[in-house]
Short mmCIF file of C-alpha atoms in Angstrom, two decimals:
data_model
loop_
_atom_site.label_atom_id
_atom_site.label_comp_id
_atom_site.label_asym_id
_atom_site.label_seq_id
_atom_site.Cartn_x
_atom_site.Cartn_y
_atom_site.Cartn_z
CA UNK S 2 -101.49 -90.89 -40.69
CA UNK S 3 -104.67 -92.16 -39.87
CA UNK S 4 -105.22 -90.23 -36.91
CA UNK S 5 -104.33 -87.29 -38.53
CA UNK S 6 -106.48 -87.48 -41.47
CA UNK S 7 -109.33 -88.25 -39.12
CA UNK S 8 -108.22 -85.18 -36.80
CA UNK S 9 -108.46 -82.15 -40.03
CA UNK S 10 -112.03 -84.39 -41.45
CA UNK S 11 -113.89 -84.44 -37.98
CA UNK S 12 -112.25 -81.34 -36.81
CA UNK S 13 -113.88 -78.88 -40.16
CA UNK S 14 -116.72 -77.67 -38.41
CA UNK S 15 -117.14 -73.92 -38.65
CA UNK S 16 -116.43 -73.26 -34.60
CA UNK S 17 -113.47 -75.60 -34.68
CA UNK S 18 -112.00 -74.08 -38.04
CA UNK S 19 -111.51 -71.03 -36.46
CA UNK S 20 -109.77 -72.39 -33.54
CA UNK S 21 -107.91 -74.35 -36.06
CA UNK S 22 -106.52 -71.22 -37.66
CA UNK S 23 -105.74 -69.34 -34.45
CA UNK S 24 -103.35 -72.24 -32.99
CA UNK S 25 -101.89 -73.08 -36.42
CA UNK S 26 -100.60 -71.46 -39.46
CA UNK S 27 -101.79 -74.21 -41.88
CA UNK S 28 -104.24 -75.93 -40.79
CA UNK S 29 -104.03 -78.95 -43.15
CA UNK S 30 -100.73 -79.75 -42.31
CA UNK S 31 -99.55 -82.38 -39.79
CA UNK S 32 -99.58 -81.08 -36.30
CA UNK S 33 -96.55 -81.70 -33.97
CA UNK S 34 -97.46 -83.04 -30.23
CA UNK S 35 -97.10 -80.29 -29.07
CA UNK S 36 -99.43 -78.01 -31.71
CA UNK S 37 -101.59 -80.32 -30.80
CA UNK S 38 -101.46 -80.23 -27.19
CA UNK S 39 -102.57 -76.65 -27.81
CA UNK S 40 -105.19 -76.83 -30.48
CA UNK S 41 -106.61 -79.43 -28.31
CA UNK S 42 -105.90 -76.84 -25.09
CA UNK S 43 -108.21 -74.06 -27.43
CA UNK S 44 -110.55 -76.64 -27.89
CA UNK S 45 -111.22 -77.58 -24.22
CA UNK S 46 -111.50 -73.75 -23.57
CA UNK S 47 -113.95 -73.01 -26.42
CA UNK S 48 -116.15 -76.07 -24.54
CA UNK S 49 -115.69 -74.17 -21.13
CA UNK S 50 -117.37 -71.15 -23.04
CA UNK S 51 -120.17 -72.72 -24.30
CA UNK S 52 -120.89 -74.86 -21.40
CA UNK S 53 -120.57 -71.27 -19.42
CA UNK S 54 -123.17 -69.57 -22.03
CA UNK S 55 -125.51 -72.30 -21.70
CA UNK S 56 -125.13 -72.70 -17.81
CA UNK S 57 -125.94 -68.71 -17.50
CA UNK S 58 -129.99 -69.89 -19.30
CA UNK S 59 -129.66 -72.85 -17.63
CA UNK S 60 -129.11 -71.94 -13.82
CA UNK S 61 -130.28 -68.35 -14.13
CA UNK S 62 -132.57 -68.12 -16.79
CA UNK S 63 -129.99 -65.74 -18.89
CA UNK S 64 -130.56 -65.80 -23.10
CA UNK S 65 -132.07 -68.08 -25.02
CA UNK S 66 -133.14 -71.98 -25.27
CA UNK S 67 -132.26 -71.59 -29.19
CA UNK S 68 -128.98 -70.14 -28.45
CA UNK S 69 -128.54 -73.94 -26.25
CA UNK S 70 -129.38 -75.70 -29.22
CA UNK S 71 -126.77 -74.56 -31.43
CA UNK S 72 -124.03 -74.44 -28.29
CA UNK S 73 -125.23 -78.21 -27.51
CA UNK S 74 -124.62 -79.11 -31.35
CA UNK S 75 -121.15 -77.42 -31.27
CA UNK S 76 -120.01 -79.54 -28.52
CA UNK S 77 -121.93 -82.58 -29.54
CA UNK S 78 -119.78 -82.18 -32.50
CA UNK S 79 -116.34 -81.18 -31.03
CA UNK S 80 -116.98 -84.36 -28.76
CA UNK S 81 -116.76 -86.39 -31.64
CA UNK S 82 -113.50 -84.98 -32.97
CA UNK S 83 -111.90 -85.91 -29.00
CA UNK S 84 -110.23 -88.94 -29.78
CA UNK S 85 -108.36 -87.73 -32.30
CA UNK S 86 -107.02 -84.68 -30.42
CA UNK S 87 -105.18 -87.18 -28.24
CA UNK S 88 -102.68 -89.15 -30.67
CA UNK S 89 -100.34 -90.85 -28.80
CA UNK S 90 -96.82 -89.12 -27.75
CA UNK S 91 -99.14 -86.20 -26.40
CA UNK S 92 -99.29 -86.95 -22.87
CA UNK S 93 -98.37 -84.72 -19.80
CA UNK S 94 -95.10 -86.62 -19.56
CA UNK S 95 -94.11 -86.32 -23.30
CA UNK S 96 -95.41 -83.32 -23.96
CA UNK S 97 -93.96 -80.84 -21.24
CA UNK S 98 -96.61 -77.94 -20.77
CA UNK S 99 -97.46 -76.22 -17.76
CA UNK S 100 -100.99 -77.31 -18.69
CA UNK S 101 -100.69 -80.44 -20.30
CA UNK S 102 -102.47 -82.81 -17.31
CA UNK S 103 -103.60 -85.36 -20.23
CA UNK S 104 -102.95 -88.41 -17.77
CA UNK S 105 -101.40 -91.63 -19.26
CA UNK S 106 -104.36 -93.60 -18.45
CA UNK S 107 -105.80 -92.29 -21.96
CA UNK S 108 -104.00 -94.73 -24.08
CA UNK S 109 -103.74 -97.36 -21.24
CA UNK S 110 -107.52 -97.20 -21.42
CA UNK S 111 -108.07 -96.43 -24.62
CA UNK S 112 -111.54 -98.07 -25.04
CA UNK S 113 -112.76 -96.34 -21.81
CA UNK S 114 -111.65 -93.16 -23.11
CA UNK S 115 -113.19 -92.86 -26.46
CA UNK S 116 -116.36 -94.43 -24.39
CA UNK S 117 -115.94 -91.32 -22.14
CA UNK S 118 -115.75 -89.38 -25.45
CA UNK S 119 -119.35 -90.98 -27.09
CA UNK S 120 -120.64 -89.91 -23.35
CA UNK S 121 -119.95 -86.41 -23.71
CA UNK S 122 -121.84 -86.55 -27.58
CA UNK S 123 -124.78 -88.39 -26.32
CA UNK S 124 -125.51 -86.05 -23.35
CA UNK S 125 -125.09 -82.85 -25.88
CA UNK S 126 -127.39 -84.09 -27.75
CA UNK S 127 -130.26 -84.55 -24.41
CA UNK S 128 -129.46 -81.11 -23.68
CA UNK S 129 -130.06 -80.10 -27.26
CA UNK S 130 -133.59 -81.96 -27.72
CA UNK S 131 -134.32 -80.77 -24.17
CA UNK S 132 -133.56 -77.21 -24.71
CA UNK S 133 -135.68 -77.80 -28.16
CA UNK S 134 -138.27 -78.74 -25.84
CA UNK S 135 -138.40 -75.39 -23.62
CA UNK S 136 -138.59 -77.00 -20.19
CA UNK S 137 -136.80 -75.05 -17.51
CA UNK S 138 -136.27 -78.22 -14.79
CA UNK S 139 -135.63 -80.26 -18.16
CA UNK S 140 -132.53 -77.76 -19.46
CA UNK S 141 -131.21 -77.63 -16.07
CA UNK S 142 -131.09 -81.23 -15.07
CA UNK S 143 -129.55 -82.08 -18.71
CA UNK S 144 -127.12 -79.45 -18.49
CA UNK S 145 -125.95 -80.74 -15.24
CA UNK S 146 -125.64 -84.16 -16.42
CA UNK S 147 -124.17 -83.39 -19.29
CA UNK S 148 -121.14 -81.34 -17.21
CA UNK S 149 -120.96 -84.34 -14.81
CA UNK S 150 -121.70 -87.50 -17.04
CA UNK S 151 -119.85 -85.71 -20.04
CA UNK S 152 -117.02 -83.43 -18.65
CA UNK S 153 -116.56 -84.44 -14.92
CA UNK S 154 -116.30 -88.36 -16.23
CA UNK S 155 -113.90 -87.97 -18.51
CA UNK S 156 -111.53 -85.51 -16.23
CA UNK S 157 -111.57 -87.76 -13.47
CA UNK S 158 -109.70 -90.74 -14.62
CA UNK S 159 -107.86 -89.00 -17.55
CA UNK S 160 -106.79 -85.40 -16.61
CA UNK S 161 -105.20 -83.67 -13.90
CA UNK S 162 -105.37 -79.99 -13.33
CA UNK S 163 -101.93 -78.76 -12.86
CA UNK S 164 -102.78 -74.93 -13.14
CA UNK S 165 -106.02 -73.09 -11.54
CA UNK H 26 -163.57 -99.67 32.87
CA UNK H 27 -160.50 -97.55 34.83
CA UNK H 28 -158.80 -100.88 35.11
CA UNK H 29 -159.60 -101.83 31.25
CA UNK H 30 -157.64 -98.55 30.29
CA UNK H 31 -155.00 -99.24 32.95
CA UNK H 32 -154.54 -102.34 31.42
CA UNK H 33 -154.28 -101.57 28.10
CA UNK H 34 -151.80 -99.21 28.88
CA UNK H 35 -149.56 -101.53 30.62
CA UNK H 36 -150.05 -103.68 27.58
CA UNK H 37 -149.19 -101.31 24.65
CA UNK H 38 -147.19 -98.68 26.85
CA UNK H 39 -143.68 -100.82 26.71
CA UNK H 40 -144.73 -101.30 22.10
CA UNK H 41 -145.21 -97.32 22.19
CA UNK H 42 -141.76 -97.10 23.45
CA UNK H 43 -140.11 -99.10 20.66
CA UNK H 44 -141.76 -97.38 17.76
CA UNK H 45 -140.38 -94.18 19.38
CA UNK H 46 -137.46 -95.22 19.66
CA UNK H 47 -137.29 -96.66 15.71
CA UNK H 48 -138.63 -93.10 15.12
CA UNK H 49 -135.72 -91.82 16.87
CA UNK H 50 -133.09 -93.65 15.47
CA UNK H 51 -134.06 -93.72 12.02
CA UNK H 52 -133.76 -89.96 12.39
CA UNK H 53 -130.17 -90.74 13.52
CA UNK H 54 -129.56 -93.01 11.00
CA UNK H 55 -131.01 -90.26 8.10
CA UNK H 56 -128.93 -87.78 9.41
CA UNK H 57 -125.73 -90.07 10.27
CA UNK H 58 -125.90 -90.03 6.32
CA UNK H 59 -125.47 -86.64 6.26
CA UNK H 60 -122.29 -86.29 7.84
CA UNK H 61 -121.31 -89.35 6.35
CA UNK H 62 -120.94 -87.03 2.90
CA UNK H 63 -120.33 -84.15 4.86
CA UNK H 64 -117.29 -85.82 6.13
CA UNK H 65 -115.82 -87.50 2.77
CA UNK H 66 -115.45 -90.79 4.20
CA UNK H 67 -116.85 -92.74 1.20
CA UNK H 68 -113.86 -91.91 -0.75
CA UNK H 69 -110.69 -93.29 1.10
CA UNK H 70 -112.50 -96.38 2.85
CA UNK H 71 -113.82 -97.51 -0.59
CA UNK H 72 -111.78 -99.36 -3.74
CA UNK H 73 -113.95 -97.72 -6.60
CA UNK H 74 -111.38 -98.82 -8.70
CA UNK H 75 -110.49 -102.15 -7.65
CA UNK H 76 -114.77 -102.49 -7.54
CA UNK H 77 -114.35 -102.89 -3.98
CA UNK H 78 -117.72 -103.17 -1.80
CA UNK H 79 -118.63 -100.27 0.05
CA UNK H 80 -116.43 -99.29 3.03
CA UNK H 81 -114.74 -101.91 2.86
CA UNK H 82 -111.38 -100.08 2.35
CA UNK H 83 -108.56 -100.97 -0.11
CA UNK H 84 -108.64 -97.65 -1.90
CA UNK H 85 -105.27 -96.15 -2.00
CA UNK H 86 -104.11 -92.96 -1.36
CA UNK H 87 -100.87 -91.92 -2.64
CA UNK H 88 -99.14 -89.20 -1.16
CA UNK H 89 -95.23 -87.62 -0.53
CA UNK H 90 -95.07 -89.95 2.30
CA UNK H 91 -96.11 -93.47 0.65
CA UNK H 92 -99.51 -95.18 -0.22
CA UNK H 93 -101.86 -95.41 2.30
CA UNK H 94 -104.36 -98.27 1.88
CA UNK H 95 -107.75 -96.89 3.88
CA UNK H 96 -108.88 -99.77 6.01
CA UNK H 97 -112.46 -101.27 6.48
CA UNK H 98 -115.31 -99.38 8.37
CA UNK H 99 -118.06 -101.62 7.87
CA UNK H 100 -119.93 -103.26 10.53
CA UNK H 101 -117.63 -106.64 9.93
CA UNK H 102 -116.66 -108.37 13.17
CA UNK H 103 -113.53 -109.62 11.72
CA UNK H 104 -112.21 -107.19 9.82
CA UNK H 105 -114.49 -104.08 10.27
CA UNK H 106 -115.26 -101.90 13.24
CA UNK H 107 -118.22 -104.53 14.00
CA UNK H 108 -116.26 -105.11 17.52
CA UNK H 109 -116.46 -101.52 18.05
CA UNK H 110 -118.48 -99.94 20.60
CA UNK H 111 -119.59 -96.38 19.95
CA UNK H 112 -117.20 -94.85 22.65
CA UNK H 113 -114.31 -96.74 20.60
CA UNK H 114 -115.20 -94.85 17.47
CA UNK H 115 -115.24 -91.87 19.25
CA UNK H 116 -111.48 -92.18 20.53
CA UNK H 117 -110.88 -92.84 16.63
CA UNK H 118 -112.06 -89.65 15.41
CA UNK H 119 -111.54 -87.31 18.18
CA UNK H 120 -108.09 -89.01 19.56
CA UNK H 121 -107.03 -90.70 16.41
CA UNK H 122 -106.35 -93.90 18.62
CA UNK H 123 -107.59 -97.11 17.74
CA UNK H 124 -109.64 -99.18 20.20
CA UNK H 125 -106.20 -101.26 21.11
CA UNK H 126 -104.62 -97.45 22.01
CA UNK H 127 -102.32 -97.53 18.73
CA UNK H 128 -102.44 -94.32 17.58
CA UNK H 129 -103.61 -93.66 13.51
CA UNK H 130 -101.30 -92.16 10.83
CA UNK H 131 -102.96 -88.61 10.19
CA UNK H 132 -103.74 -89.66 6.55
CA UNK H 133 -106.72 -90.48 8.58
CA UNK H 134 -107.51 -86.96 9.55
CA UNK H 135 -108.53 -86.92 13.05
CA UNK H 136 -106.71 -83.71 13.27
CA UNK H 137 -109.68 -82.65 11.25
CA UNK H 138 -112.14 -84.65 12.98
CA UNK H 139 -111.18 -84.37 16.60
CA UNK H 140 -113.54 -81.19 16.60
CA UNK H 141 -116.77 -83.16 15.53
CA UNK H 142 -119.30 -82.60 18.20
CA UNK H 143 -120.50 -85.59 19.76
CA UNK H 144 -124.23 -85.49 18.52
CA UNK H 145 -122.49 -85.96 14.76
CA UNK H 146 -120.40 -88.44 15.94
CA UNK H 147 -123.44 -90.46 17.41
CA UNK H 148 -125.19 -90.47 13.97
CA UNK H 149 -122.66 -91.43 12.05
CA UNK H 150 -122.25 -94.25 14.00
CA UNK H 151 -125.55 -95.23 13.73
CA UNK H 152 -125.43 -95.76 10.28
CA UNK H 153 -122.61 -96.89 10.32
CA UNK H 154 -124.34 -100.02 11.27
CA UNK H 155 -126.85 -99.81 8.71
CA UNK H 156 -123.81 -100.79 6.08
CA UNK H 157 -123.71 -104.30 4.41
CA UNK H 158 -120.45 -105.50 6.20
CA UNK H 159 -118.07 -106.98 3.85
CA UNK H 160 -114.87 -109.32 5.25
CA UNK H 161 -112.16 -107.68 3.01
CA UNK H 162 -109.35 -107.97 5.08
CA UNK H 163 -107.21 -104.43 5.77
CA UNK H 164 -104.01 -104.43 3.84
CA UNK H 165 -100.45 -102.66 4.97
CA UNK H 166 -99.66 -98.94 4.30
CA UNK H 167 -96.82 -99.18 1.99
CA UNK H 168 -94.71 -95.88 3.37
CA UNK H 169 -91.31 -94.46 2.43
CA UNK H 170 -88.35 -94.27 4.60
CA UNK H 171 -88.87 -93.11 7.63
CA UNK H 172 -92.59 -92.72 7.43
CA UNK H 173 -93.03 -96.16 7.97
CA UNK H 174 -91.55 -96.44 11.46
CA UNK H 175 -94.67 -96.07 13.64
CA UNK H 176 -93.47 -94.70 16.54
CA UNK H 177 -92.58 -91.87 14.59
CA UNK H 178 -96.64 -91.17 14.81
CA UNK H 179 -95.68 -90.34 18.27
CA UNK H 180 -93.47 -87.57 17.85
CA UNK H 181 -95.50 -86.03 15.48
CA UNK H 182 -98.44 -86.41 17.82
CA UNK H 183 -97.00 -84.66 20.36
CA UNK H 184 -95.78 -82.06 18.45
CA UNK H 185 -98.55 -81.36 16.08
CA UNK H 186 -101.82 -83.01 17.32
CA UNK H 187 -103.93 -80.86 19.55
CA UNK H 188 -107.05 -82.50 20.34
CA UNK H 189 -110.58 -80.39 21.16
CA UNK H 190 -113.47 -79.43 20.69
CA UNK H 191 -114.85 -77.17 17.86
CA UNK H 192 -114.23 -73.38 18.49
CA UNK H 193 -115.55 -71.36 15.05
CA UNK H 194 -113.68 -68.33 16.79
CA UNK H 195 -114.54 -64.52 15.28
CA UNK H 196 -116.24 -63.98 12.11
CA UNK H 197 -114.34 -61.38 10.65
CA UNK H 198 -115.67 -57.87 11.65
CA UNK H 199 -117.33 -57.02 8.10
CA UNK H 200 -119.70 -59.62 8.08
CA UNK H 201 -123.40 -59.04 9.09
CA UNK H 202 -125.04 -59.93 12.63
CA UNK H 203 -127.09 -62.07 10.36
CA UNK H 204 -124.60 -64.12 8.62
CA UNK H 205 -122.65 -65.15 12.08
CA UNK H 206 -124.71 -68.71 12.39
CA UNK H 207 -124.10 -69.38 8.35
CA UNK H 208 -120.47 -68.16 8.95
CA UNK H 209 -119.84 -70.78 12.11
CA UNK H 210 -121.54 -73.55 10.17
CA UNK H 211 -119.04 -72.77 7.36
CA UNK H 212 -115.76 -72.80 9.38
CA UNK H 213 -117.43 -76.23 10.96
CA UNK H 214 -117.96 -77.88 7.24
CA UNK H 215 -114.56 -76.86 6.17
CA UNK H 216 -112.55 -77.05 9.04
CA UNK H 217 -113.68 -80.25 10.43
CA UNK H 218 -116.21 -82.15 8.61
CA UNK H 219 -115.06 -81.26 5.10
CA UNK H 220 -111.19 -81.47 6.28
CA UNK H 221 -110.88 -79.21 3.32
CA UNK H 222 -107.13 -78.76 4.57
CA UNK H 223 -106.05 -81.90 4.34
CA UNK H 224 -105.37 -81.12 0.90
CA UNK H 225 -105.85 -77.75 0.44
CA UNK H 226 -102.93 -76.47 3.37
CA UNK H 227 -99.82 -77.30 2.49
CA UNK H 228 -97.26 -79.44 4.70
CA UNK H 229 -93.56 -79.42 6.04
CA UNK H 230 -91.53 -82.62 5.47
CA UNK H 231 -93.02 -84.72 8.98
CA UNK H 232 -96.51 -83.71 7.23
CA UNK H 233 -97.72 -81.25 9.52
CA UNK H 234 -99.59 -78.74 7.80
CA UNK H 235 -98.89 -75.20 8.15
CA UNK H 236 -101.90 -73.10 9.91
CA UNK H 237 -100.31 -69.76 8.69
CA UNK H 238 -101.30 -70.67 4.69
CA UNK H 239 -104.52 -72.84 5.37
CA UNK H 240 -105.96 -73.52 2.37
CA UNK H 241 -103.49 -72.16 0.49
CA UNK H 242 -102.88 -74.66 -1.66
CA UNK H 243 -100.44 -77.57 -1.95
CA UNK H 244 -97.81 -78.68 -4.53
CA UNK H 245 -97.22 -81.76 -3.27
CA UNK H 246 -101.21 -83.42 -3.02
CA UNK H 247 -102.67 -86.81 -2.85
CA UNK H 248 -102.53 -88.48 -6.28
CA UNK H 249 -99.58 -86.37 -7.14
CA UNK H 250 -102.05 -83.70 -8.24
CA UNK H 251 -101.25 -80.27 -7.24
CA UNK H 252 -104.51 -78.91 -4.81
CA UNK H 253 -105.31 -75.08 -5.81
CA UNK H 254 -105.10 -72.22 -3.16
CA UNK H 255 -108.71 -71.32 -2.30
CA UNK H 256 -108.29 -68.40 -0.24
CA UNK H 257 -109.80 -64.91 -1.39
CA UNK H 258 -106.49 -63.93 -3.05
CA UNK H 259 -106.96 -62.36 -6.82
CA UNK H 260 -104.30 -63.39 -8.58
CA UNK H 261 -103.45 -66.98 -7.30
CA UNK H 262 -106.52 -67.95 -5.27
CA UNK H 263 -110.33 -67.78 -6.08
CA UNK H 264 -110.66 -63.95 -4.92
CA UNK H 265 -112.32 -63.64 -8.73
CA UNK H 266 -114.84 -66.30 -7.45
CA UNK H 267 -118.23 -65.28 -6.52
CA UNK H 268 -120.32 -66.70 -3.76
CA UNK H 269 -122.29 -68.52 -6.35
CA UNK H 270 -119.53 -69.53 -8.56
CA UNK H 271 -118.11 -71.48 -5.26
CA UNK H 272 -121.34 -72.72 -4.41
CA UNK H 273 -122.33 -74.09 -8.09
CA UNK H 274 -118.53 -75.63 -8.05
CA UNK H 275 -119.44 -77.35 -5.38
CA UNK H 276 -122.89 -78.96 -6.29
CA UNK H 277 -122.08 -79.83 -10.13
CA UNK H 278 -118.27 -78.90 -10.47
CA UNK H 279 -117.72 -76.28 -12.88
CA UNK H 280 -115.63 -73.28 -12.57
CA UNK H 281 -115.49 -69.64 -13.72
CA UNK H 282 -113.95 -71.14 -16.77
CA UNK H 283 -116.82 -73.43 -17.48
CA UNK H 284 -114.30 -76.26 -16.72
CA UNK H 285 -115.39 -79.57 -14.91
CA UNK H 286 -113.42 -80.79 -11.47
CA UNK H 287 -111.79 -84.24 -12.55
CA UNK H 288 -109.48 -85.95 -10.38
CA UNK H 289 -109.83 -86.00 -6.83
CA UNK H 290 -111.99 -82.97 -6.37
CA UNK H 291 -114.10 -84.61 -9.21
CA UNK H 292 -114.51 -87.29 -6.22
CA UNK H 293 -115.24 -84.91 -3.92
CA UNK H 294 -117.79 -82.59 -5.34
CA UNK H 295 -119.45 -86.47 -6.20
CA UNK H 296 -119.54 -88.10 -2.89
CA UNK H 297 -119.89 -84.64 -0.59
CA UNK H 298 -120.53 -81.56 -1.70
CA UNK H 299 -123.09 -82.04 -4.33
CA UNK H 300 -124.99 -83.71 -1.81
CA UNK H 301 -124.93 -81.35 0.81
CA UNK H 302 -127.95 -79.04 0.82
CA UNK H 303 -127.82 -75.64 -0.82
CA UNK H 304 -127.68 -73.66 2.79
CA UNK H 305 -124.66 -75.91 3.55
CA UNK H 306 -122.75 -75.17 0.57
CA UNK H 307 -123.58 -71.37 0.82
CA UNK H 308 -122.28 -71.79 4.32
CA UNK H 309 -119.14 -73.42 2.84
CA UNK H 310 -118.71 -70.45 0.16
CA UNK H 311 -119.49 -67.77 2.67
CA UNK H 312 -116.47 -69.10 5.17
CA UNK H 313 -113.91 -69.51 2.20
CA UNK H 314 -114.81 -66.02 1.32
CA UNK H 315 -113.97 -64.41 4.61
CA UNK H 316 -110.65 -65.92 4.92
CA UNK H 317 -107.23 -64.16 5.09
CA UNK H 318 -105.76 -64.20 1.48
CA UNK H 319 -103.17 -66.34 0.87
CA UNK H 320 -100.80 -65.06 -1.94
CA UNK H 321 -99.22 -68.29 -3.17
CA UNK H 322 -99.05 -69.32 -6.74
CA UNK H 323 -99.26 -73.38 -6.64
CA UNK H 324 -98.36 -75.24 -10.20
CA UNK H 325 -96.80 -78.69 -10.59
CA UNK H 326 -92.94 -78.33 -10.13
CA UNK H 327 -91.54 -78.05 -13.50
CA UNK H 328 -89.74 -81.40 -15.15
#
């Protein structure tokens, strides 16, 4: 129950609610493993588009530093919520889905995984104060980290990509 | 005053000669470095997980045919290639032989390799040298049934190992007179250096892979993983990719999607190809791009 309570509370931020809604009817309601393997499948794919947006300014000088800030927040505050999208019984082998790669090193390693989580928060928020900032090189080199350090981290002991 | 100068050049001539030569092979060493990433080798010869020093092997590498444990490659007399002389390590990666004439298992992929030209070969093995050697003794592969009868490396030798040296072939007729040298330094990065089909070309049951779908992906990859098809096709390769979408993927990782590479590829694109330089990657993007597509859909088996 715990983990589910904490999943709606961290989960109600405006981006996420929407998401929320999409994957499931009530949103309030407990999720089953495998609701949840896709809510947290919409979330992963609303990260991919912000971290796309904000690579397009980034990399190619593309939109705006302001429109960073507020993607940066957004995932900043998703990455907080992470944890709790992976209660246990959701793993690739419980959960069958052709893109359910959510390795069972996450609750083997629990600690290292919610510290892989905090990693992911902390480097949104350096790409948010340096796209505050305006700095070209600065943006760039944060937004890389943050995809390495933040994403690539996390992916590399926990997930594996069973679909392109 | 003659004889003064003709002294002092006998005196200082031979001291010239050594600084040169330092000059010379730290340049070796700097660019043994290079193909050090180029070539991957970082991530099967060293236990990241087990903290394992540097080279000093232990990592294993599970795969269809057992789990290989990659041996040690530091300069350690005992249990390194400190013994080794450089036309030994040559054998290794262009004969797949050790220096007692036992041939390798091609989880070591000198069928990759044996086309690395002998000036990359010579670097590497300079700094090679340079490594802290570490006495971590080399531990048994632990293969299934029948993979783990060695002469069995013999059969598949002769019928699947064909030693040589590096032939880029023809650049496919579309692409510009000016793109040929980028083009051939491509085919060498994936072909041999990069090995890219180690994982990326699928293989029959004695682990051969199959030339007809290189790089068209594998099922059945190291880790357990299934390795994408990253030939130009649409619909199940990375026809959708641009050149720069490959060559960001490469240096930080992310895809089309705005996904990030975990898993072995996350390895990769950390110890390789985000530290090659950006001509080398393009090179790398521009080959992938010009290859026959590959229609072949490659998920996890279902169950």
């Amino acid at each position: 129950m715990n983990i589910r309570f904490s999943f709606t509370r961290k989960l109600l931020v405006p981006t996420i609610a929407v998401v929320v809604a999409g994957v499931l009817a009530v949103p309030s309601l407990a999720a089953t493993p495998s609701e949840t393997v896709k809510l947290r499948q919409a979330t992963m794919k609303k990260l991919g588009e912000h971290m796309n947006a904000i690579k397009e300014f980034a990399m190619n000088g593309n939109g705006s530093a302001a429109d960073v800030v507020k993607r940066a927040g957004e995932i900043g505050e998703v990455a907080a919520g992470i944890p709790a999208l992976f209660p246990e019984g959701t793993g690739m082998d419980e959960v069958k889905d052709p893109k359910n790669g959510a390795r069972p090193e996450i609750w083997l390693d629990w600690e290292n995984f919610e510290k892989a989580a905090g990693k992911l928060e902390t480097e949104s928020k350096s790409l948010a104060a340096a796209a505050e900032g305006g700095d070209q090189e600065t943006i760039k080199l944060a937004f890389q980290s943050l995809g390495k350090n933040g994403c690539g981290n996390c992916h590399k002991p926990f997930r594996i990509k069973l679909e392109k | 005053m003659l004889r003064r100068g003709l002294l002092l050049a006998i005196l200082f001539l031979p001291f010239a000669g050594v600084a040169a030569q330092g000059a010379a092979d730290e340049a070796a060493i700097r660019r043994g470095e290079y193909v050090f990433s180029a070539a991957g080798c970082f991530g099967c010869h060293t236990d990241v997980k087990g903290k394992g020093a540097p080279l000093a092997g232990g990592r294993r590498l599970k795969t269809p045919f057992g789990d290989f444990l990659g041996p040690n490659i530091t300069p350690d007399p005992d249990h390194g290639i400190g013994g080794w002389t450089l036309v030994d390590f040559t054998r290794a990666l262009r004969e797949g032989v050790s220096p007692g004439g036992d041939p390798y298992y091609p989880a070591f992929p000198y069928t990759s390799f044996s086309r690395m030209n002998e000036a990359d070969i010579a670097d590497l093995w300079a700094w090679l040298q340079t490594v802290e050697p570490a006495d971590t003794e080399n531990r048994e592969h632990e293969l299934g049934f029948p993979y783990g009868w060695r002469r069995l490396i013999g059969i598949w030798r002769t019928l699947y190992f064909a030693p040589g040296d590096f032939d880029a072939g023809d650049p496919p007729a579309s692409l510009g007179e000016e793109d040929r040298e980028t083009w051939e330094r491509g085919a060498y990065l994936v072909r041999v250096l990069g090995h890219c089909g180690e994982c990326h070309t699928p293989r029959g049951w004695l682990g051969a892979s199959d030339s007809s779908l290189f790089l068209g992906g594998s099922t059945a990859g190291a880790e357990g993983a299934p390795v994408p098809n990253i030939t130009p096709d649409d619909a199940t390769g990375i026809g959708r990719w641009s050149l720069a979408d490959i060559e960001g993927y490469l240096e930080i990782g992310m895809d089309p999607d705005g996904d990030f590479a975990g898993g072995a590829m996350g390895e990769v694109i950390e110890n390789t190809t985000g530290k090659l330089t950006p001509e080398d990657r393009r090179a790398i993007a521009l080959f992938l791009k010009s290859l026959p597509a590959v229609e072949r859909k490659v998920a996890r088996p279902a169950g």
